[in-house]
Coordinates of C-alpha atoms in Angstrom, one line a residue:
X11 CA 118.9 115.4 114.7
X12 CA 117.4 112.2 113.6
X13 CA 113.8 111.5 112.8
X14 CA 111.3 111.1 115.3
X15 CA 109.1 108.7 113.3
X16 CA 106.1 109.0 116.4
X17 CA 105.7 112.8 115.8
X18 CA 104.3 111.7 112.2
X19 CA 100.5 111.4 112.0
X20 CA 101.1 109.2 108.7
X21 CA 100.2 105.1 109.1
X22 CA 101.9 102.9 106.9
X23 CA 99.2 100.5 106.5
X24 CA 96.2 99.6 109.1
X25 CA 97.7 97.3 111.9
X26 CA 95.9 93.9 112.8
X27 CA 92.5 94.1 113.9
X28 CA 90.9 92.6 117.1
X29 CA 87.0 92.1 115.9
X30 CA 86.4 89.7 118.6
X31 CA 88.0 88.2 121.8
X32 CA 86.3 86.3 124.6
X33 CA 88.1 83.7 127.1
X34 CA 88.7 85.6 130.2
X35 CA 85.3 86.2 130.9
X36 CA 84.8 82.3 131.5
X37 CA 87.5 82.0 133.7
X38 CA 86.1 80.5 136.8
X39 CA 82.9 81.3 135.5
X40 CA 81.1 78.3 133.6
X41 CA 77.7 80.3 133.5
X42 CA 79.8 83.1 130.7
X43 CA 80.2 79.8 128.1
X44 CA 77.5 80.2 125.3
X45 CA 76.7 77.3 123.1
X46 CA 78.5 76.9 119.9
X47 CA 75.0 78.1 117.8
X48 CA 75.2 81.1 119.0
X49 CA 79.0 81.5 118.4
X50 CA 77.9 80.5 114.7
X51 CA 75.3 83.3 114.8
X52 CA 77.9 85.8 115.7
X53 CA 80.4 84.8 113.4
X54 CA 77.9 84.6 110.3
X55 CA 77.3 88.3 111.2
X56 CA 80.7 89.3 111.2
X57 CA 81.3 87.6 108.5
X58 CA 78.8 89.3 106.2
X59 CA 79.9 92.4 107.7
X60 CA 83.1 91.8 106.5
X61 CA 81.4 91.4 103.0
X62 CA 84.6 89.2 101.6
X63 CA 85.9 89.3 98.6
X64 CA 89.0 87.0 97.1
X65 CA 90.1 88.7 93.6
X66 CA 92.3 87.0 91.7
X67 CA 94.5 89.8 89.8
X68 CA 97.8 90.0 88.2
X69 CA 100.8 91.7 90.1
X70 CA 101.6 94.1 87.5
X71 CA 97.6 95.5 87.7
X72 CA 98.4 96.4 91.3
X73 CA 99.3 100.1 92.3
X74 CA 100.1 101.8 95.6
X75 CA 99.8 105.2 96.3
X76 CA 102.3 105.9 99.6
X77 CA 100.6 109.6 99.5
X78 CA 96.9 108.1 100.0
X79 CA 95.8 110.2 97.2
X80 CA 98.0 113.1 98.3
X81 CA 95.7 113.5 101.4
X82 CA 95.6 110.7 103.2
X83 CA 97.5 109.0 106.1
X84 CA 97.5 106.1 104.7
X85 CA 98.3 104.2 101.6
X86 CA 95.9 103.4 99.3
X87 CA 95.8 100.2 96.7
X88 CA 93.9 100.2 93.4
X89 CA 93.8 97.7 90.6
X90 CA 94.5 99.8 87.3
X91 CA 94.9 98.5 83.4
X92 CA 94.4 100.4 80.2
X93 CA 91.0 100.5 79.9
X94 CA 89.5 101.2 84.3
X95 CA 91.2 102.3 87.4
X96 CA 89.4 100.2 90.4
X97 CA 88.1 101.5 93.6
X98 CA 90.8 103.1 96.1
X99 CA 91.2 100.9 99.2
X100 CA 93.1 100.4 102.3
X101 CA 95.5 97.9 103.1
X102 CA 97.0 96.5 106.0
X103 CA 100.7 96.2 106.8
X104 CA 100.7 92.8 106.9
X105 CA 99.4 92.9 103.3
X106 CA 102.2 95.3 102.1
X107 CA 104.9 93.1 103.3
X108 CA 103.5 90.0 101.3
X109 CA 103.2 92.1 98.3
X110 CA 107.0 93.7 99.2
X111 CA 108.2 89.5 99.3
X112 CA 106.4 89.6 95.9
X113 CA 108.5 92.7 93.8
X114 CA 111.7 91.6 95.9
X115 CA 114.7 92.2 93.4
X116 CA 116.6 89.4 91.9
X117 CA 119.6 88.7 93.9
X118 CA 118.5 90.0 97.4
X119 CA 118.2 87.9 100.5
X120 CA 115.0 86.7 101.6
X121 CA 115.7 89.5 104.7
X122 CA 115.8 92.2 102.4
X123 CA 112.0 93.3 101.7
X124 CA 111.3 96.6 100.1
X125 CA 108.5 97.0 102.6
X126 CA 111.2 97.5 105.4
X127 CA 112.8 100.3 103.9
X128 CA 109.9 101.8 102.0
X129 CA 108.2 101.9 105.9
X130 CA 111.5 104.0 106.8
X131 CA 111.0 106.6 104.4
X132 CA 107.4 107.1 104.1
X133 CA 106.7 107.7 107.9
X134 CA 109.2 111.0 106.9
X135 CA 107.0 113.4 104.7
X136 CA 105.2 114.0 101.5
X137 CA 108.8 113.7 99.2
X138 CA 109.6 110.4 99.8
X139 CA 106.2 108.8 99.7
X140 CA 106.2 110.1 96.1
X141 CA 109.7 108.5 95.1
X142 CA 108.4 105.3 97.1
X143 CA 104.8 105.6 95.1
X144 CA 106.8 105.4 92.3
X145 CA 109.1 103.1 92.9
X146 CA 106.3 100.6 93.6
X147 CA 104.8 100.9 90.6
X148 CA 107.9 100.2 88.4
X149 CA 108.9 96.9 90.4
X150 CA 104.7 95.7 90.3
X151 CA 104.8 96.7 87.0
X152 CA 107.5 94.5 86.0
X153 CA 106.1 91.2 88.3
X154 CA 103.9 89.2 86.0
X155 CA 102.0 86.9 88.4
X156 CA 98.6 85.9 89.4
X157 CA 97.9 86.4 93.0
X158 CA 94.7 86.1 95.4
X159 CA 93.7 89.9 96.6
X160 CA 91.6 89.4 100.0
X161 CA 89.9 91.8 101.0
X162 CA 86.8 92.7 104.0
X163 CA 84.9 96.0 105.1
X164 CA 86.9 97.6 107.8
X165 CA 85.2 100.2 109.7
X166 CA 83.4 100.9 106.5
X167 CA 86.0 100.9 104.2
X168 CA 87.0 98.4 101.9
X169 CA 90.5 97.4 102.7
X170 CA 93.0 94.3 101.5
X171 CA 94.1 92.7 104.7
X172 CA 96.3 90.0 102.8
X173 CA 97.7 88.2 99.1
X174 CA 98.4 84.6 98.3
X175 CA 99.0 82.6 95.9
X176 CA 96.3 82.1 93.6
X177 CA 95.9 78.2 94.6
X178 CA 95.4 79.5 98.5
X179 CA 92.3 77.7 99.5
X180 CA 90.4 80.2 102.1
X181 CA 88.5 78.5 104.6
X182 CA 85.8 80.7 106.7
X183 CA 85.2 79.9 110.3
X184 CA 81.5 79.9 109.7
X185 CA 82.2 76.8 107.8
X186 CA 84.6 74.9 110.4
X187 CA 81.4 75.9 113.3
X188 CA 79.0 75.0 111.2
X189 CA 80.3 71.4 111.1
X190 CA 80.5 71.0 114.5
X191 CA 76.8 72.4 115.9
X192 CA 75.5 68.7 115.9
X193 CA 78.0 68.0 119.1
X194 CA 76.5 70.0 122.2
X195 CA 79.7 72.1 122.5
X196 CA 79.7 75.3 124.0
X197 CA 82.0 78.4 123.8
X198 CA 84.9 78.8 126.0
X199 CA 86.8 81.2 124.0
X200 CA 86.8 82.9 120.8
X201 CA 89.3 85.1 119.7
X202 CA 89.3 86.8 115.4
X203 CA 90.9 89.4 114.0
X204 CA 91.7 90.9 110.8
X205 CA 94.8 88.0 110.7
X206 CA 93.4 84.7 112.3
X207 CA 91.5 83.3 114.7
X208 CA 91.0 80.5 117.5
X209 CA 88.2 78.8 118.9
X210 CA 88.1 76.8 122.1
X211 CA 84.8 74.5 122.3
X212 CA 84.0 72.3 125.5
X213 CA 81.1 70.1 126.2
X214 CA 78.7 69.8 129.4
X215 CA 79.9 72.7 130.8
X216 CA 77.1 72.8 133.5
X217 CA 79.6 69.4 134.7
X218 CA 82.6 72.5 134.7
X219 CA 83.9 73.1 138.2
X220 CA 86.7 75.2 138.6
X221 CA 90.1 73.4 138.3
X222 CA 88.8 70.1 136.8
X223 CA 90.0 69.1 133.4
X224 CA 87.4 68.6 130.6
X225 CA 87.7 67.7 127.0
X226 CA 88.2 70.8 124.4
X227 CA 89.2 71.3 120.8
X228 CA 91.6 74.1 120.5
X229 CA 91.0 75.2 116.7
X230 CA 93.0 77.8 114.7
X231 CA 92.5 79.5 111.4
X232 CA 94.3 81.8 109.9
X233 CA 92.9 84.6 107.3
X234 CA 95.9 85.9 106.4
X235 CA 98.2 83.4 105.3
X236 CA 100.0 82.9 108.3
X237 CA 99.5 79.3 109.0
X238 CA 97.7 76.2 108.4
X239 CA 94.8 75.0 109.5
X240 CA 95.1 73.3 112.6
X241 CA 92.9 72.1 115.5
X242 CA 94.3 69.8 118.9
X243 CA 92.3 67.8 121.5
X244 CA 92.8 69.2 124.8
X245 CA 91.8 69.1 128.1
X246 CA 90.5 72.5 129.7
X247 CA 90.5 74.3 133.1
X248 CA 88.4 77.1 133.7
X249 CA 90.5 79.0 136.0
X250 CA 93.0 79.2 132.9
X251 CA 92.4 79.1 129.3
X252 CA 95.2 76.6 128.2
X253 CA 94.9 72.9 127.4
X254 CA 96.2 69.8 128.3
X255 CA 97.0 66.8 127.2
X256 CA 99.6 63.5 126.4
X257 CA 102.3 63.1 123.6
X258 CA 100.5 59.8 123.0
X259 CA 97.2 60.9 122.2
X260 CA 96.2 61.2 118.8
X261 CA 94.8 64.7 119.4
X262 CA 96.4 67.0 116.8
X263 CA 95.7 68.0 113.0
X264 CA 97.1 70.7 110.9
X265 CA 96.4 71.1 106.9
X266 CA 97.6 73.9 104.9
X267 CA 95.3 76.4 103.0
X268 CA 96.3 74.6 99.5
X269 CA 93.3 72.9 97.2
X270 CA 89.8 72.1 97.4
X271 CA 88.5 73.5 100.6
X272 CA 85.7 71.1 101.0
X273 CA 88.2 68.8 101.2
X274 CA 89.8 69.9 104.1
X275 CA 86.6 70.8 105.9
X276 CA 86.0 66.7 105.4
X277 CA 89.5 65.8 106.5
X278 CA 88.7 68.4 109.4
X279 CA 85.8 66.7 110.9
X280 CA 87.7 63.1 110.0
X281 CA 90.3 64.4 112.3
X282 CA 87.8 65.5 115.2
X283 CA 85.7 62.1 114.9
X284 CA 89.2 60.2 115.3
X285 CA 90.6 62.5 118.4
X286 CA 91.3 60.3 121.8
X287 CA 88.7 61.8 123.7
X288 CA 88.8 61.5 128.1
X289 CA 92.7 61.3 128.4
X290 CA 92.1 59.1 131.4
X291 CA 95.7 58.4 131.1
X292 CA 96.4 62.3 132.1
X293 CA 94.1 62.9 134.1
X294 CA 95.1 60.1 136.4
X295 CA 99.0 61.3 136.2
X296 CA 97.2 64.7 137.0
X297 CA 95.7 64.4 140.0
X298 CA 98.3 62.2 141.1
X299 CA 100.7 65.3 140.5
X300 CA 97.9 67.8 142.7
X301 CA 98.8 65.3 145.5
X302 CA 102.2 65.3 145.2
X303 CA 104.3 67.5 147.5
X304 CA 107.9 68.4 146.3
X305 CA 110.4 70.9 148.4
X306 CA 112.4 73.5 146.6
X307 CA 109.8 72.8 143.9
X308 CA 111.2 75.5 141.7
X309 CA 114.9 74.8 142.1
X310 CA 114.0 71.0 140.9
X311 CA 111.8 71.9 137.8
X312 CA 114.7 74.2 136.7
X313 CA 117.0 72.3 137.3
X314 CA 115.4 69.3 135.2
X315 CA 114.1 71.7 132.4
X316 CA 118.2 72.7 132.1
X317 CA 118.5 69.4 131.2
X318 CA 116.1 68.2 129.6
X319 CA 116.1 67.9 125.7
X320 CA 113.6 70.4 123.9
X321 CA 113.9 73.1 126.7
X322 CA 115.3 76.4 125.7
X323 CA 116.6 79.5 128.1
X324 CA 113.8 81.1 127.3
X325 CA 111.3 78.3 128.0
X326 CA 112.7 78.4 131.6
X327 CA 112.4 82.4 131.8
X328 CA 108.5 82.0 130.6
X329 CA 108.0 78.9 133.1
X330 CA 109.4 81.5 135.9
X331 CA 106.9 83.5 135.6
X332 CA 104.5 81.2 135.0
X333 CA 105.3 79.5 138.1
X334 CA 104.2 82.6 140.3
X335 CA 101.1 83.4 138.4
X336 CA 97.4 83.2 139.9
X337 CA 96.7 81.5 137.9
X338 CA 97.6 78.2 138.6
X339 CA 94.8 75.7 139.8
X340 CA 97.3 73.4 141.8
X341 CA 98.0 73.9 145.2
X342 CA 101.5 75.6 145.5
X343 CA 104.3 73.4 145.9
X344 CA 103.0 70.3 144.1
X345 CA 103.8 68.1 141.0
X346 CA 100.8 69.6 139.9
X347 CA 102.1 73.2 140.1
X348 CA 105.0 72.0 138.2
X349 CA 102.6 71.0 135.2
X350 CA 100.2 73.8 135.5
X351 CA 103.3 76.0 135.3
X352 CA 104.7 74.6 131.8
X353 CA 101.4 74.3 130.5
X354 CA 100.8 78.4 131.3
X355 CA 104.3 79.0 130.2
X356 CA 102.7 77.8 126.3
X357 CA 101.2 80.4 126.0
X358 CA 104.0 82.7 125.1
X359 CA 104.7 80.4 122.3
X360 CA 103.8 82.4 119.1
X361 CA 102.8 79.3 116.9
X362 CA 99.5 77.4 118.1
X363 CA 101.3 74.1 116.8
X364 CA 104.4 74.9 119.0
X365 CA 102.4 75.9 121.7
X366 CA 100.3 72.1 122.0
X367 CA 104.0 70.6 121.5
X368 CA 105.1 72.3 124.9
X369 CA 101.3 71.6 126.5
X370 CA 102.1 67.7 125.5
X371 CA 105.7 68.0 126.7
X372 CA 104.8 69.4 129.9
X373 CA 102.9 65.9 130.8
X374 CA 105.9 63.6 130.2
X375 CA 107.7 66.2 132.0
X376 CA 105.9 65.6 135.3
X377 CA 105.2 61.5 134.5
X378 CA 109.1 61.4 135.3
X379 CA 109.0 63.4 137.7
X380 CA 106.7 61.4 140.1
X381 CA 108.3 58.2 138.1
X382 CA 112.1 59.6 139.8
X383 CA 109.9 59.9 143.1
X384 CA 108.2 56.4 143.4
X385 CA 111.5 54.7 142.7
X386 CA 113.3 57.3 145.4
X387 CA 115.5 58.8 142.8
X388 CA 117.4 62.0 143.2
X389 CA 115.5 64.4 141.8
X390 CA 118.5 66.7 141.8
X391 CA 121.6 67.0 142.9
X392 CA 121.6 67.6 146.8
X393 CA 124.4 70.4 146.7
X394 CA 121.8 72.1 144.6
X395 CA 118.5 71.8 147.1
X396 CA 118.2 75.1 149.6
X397 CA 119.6 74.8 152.9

């Protein structure tokens, strides 16, 4: 009979870690936005919580006990040499498949990390935690290279939630806020966890009325490696928490965690002083779109995403669903239903970066749309149109 793996109480490693998430609660709702001080404020907190620590170690000082002490149900790291043995922590799984990329034997495909099959046979019992404990330790002990250990307080316990390369340049959110507090902007979302994080910053928001566009800068960091730095200029609807915006605009900047990190903050707010900011240009192909009726609205904007260049099966399948959701802020049946529907449909997009290409897309999507319209083009072919 094979092994039920969700009978075992054992963990291997903590999953990621939601500390904070608010955006939701502002949909429709401009009085829920906070100003971006008191964001700060919440962050610092967190962020001394955390108490963070970035230790520089060599590989072959790193051991993992699978067993968690013989006890535990969950593994436990510790820096060891001849002379100390460190404090036992936790680690997260996303920290023991960069270390499994790390001890990955000579000759083996990219695909084939230790962590995968180590995962397999740990969940089982006791036995194999202690062939895998060892195992570890022989293939760390053999890697001789500097990494960067990160680590926070996780429900009070000290825990490594991910390793980089020793030139990794970590970047805390409290220092991307902070240079921003001098700008009015107030809170429309905030989302952090154990991983990354994204912030979504609007100004006047008292001028926020529920559909209308207004200017936002979508920012994401990432704690653990994932990604770069990036932030995009935006335009943002309450009823949704998605942005909008035009391939033209300069509205987009993305820097990898590499080198001095003042540096970056500096080209960071360089990048935000330069943003396009009103996107009248949108805005007027926008409400132009609200006003716009189309029949068989969905049967044309599938048929035009089928053949359109940059749009996948499964960026029509999202944009289905999408297209019946409540939340879209354009009456039903519109151009502007059309653009609110790609624009929700980015959201399913994993990467932030790929995610604003499909947001900027979805504008030049619509733009020849009503272009086909004005000059009484078909739109699609008429044996395709409902009768």
């Amino acid at each position: 009979m094979p092994f039920d793996a969700t009978q075992s109480p054992y963990r291997f490693g903590l999953g990621n870690k939601t500390f904070l998430n608010f955006g939701k609660q502002a949909r429709g709702l401009s009085k829920k936005l906070f100003p971006l001080s008191t964001g700060l404020e919440i962050i610092e907190d967190l962020e001394t919580k955390w108490q963070p620590i970035d230790s520089p170690a060599n590989m072959n000082m790193v051991h993992i006990d699978f067993t968690g002490g013989g006890n535990g149900e969950l593994p436990t790291f510790q820096f060891r040499s001849k002379k100390s043995i460190g404090q036992a922590c936790r680690i997260t799984r996303h920290a023991l498949k960069q270390l499994g990329l790390q001890i990955q034997q000579k000759g083996l495909n990219r695909n084939v990390n230790p962590y995968q099959l180590t995962e397999a046979l740990c969940i089982q019992d006791e036995d194999y935690r202690k062939i895998m404990t060892v195992a570890w330790s022989k293939m760390l002990d053999a890697c001789d290279k500097t990494m960067l250990f990160r680590s926070k307080v996780i429900d009070g316990v000290r825990t490594i939630t991910s390793i980089q390369s020793e030139n990794y340049a970590p970047i805390r959110d409290s220092l991307l806020l902070k240079s921003l507090t001098d700008r009015g902007l107030h809170v429309a979302g905030m989302t952090v966890s154990s991983l990354s994080s994204n912030y979504r910053l609007v100004e006047q928001p008292t001028q926020i009325k529920v559909g209308t566009p207004v200017d936002m800068l979508d920012i994401h960091n990432s704690d653990g490696g994932q990604r770069s730095l990036m932030v995009f200029q935006k335009m943002f609807e309450l009823i949704c928490t998605n942005g909008m915006g035009r391939e033209t605009t300069n509205s987009e900047f993305v820097n990898r965690h590499f080198g001095d990190r003042q540096v970056i903050v500096e080209r960071f707010m360089q990048a935000v002083n330069g943003f396009e900011k009103g996107h009248n240009e949108f805005l007027e192909i926008y409400n132009k779109a609200r006003q716009t009726e189309i029949d068989d609205l969905w049967t044309v904007m599938e048929h035009r995403m089928g053949n359109s260049t940059g749009y996948t099966k499964s960026h029509i399948e999202n944009a289905s669903v999408a297209f019946n959701s409540n939340l879209i802020a354009s009456d039903k049946g519109t151009a502007g239903h059309v653009l609110d529907s790609l624009t929700l449909s980015a959201q399913a997009e994993k990467s932030p970066f790929a995610r604003h290409q499909l947001e900027m897309k979805a504008t030049s999507f619509v733009e020849h749309l009503l272009f086909d319209l004005e000059n009484k083009k078909e739109l699609i072919p008429v044996e395709l149109l409902t009768i």
